[in-house]
Coordinates of C-alpha atoms in Angstrom, one line a residue:
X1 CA -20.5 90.2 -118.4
X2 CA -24.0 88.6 -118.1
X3 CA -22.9 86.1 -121.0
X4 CA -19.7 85.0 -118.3
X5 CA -21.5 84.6 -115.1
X6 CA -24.2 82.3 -116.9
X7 CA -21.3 80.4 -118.2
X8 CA -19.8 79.6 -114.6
X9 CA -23.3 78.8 -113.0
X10 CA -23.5 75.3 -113.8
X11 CA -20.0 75.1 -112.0
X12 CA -21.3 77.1 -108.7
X13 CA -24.0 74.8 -108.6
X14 CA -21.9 71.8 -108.3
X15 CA -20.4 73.4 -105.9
X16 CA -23.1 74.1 -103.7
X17 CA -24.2 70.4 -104.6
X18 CA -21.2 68.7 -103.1
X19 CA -20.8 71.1 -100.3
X20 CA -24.1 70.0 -98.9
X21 CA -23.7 66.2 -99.4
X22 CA -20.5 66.9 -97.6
X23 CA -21.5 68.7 -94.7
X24 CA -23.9 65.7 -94.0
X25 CA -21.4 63.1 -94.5
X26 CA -19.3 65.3 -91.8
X27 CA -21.9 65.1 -89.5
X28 CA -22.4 61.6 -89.4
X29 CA -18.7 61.1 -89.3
X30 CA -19.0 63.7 -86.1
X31 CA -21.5 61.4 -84.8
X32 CA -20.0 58.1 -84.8
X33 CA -16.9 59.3 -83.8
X34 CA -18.4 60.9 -80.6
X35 CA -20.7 58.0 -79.9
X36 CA -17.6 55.7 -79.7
X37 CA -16.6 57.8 -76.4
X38 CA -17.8 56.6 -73.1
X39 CA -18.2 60.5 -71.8
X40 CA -20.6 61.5 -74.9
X41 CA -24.1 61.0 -74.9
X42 CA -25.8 62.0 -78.0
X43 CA -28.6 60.6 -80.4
X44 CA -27.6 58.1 -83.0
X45 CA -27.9 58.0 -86.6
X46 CA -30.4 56.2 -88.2
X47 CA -30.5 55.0 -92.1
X48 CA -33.9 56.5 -92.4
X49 CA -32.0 60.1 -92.0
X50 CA -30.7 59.7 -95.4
X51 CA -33.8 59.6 -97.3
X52 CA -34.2 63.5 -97.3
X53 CA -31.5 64.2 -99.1
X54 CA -31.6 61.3 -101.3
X55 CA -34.4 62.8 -102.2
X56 CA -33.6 66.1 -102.3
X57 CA -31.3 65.2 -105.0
X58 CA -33.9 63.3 -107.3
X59 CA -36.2 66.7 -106.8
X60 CA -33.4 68.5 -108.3
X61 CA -32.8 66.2 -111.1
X62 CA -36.3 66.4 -111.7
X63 CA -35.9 70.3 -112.1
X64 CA -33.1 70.5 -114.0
X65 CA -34.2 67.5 -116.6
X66 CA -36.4 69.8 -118.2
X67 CA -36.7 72.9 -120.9
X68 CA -38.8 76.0 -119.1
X69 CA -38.9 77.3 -122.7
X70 CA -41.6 75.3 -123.5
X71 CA -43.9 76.9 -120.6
X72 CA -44.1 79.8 -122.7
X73 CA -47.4 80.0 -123.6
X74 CA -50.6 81.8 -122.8
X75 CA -52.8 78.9 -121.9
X76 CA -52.8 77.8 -118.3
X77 CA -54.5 74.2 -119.6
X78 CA -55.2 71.4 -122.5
X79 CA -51.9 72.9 -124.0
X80 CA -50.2 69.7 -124.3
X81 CA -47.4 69.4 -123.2
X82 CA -46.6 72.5 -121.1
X83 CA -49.2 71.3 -118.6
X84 CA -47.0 68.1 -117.8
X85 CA -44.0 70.4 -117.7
X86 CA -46.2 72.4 -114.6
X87 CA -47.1 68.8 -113.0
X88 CA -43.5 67.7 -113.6
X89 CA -42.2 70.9 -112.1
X90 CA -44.8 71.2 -109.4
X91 CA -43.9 67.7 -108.2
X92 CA -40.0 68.1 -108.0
X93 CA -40.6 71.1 -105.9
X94 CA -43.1 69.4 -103.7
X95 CA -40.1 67.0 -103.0
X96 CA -37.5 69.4 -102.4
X97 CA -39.4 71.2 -99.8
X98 CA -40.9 68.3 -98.7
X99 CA -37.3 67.1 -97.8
X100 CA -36.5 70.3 -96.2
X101 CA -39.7 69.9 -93.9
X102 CA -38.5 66.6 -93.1
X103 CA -34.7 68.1 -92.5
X104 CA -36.1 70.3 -90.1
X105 CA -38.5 67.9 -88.3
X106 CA -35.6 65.6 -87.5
X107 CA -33.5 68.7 -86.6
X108 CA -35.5 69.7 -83.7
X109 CA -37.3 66.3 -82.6
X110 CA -34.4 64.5 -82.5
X111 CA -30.7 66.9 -82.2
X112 CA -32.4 69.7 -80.4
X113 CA -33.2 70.2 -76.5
X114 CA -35.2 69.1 -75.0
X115 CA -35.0 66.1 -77.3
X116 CA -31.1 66.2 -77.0
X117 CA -29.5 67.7 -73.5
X118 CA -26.3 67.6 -75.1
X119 CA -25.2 70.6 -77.1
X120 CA -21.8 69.0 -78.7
X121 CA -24.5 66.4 -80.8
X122 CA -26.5 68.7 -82.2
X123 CA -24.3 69.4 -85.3
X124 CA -25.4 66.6 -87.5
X125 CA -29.8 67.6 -86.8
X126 CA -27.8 71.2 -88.4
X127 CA -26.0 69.5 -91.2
X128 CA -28.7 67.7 -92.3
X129 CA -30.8 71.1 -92.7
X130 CA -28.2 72.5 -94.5
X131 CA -27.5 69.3 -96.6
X132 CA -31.3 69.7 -98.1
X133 CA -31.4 73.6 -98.1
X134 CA -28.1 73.5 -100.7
X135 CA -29.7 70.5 -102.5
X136 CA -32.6 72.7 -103.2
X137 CA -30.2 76.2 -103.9
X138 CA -28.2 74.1 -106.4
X139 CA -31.1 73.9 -109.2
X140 CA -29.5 75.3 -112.0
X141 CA -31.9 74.6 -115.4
X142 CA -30.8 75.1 -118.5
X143 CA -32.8 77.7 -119.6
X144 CA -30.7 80.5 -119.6
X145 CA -28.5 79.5 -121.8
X146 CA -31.6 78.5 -124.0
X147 CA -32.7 82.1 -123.7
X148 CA -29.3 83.5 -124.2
X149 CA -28.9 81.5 -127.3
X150 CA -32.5 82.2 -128.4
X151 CA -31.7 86.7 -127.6
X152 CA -28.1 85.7 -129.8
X153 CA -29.9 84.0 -132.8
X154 CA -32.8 87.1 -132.6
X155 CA -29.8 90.1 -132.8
X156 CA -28.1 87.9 -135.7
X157 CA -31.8 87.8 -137.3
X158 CA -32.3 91.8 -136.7
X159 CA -28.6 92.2 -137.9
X160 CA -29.5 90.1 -140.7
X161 CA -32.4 92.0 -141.6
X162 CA -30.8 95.7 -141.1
X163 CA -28.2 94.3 -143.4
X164 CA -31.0 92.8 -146.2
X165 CA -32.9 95.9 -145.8
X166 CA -29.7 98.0 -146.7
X167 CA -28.9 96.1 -149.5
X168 CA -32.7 96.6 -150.6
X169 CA -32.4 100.2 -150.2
X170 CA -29.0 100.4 -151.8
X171 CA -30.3 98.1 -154.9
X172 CA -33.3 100.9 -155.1
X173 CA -30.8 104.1 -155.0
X174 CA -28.8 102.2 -157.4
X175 CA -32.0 101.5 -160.0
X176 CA -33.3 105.6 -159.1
X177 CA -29.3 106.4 -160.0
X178 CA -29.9 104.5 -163.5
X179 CA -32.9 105.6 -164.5
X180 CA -32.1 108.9 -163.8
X181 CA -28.8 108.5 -166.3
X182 CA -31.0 106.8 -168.5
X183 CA -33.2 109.6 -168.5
X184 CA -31.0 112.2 -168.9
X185 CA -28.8 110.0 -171.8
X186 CA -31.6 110.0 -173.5
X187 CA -32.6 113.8 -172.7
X188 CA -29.6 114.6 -174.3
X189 CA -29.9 112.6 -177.1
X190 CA -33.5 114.0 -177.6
X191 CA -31.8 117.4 -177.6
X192 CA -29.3 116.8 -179.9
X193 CA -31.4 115.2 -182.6
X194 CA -33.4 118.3 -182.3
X195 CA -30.7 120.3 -182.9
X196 CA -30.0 118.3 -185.8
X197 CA -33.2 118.7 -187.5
X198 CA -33.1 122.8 -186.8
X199 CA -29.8 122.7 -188.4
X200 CA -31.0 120.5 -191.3
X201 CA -34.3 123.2 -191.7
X202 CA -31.9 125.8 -191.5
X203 CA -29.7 124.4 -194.5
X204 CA -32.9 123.6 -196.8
X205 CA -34.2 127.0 -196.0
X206 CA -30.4 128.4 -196.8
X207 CA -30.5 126.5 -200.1
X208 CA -34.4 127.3 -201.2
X209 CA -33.7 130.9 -200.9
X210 CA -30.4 130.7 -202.4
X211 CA -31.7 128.8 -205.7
X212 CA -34.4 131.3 -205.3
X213 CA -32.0 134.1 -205.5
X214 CA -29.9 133.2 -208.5
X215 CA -33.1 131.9 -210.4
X216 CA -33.9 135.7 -210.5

């Protein structure tokens, strides 16, 4: 179950990518179509209103770019490369909340009463909130496919030494089960060659007493 919802995060991500990219277009389509009308007053606009999300997106590139499996590691500094992995990491984050700071500042100095009387033009100071906010929620790293790959490859390495170690104990039961056949082979053959040699005694001594006997 785990293994399936991992598989489908990248995909919800995208989703949540688009859908704020989307709600900001929306909003400035809301606000140049209403600006057009004589009766509607709102603020306009501007090109610099852009830049949060643009960069919004390159924090999240940033993010996802990189392999959180190499900040595993007990040293906090002069570990190489996990300490650019931090900067790298602490930067793209600075960015994406920076942009969300900056969402919000043009939210309520610029859409918002008293800044903006009317209430019909506030939408796009909203979309452009929620336009950095799912920016942000849409960093998906590739990590957790690293680790589920990394727990798959451990099981098929404990599997593959359960299966080595009952082959091992197998081999030995098999050795114990032929020495002890050996053993007892040559038990038996022991036994039987003494059994032999009393027989053999028991003839010589039959014959001595016999010769013995008609010697008399």
């Amino acid at each position: 179950m785990k293994s399936t919802i991992m598989k489908y995060l990248p995909a919800l991500a995208g989703v949540i990518f688009t859908a704020g990219w989307f709600l900001w277009i929306d909003g400035h389509v809301y606000e140049n179509t209403n600006n057009k009308r004589e009766d509607f007053d709102g603020p306009h606009i501007q090109w610099i209103y852009y830049l949060p999300g643009i960069f919004a997106t390159l924090g999240m590139v940033m993010a996802n770019i990189v392999d959180l499996s190499a900040l595993n590691t007990n040293s906090l500094l002069f570990d190489g490369g996990a300490t650019k992995l931090r900067v790298w990491l602490f930067v793209s984050f600075a960015i994406s909340f920076g942009c969300i700071g900056a969402a919000l500042w043009i939210m309520i100095a610029v859409f918002l009463p008293p800044h903006n009387s009317n209430d019909a033009a506030q939408w796009p100071g909203i979309a452009i909130t929620l336009q950095t906010s799912l920016i942000f929620l849409s960093n998906n790293n590739n990590n957790n496919n690293n680790n589920n790959n990394n727990s798959n490859n451990n099981n098929n390495n404990s599997n593959n030494n359960n299966n080595n170690n009952n082959n091992n104990n197998n081999n030995n039961n098999n050795n114990n089960n032929n020495n002890n056949n050996n053993n007892n082979n040559n038990n038996n053959n022991n036994n039987n060659n003494n059994n032999n040699n009393n027989n053999n005694n028991i003839k010589n001594s039959f014959n001595t007493n016999k010769f013995h006997i008609i010697k008399k």
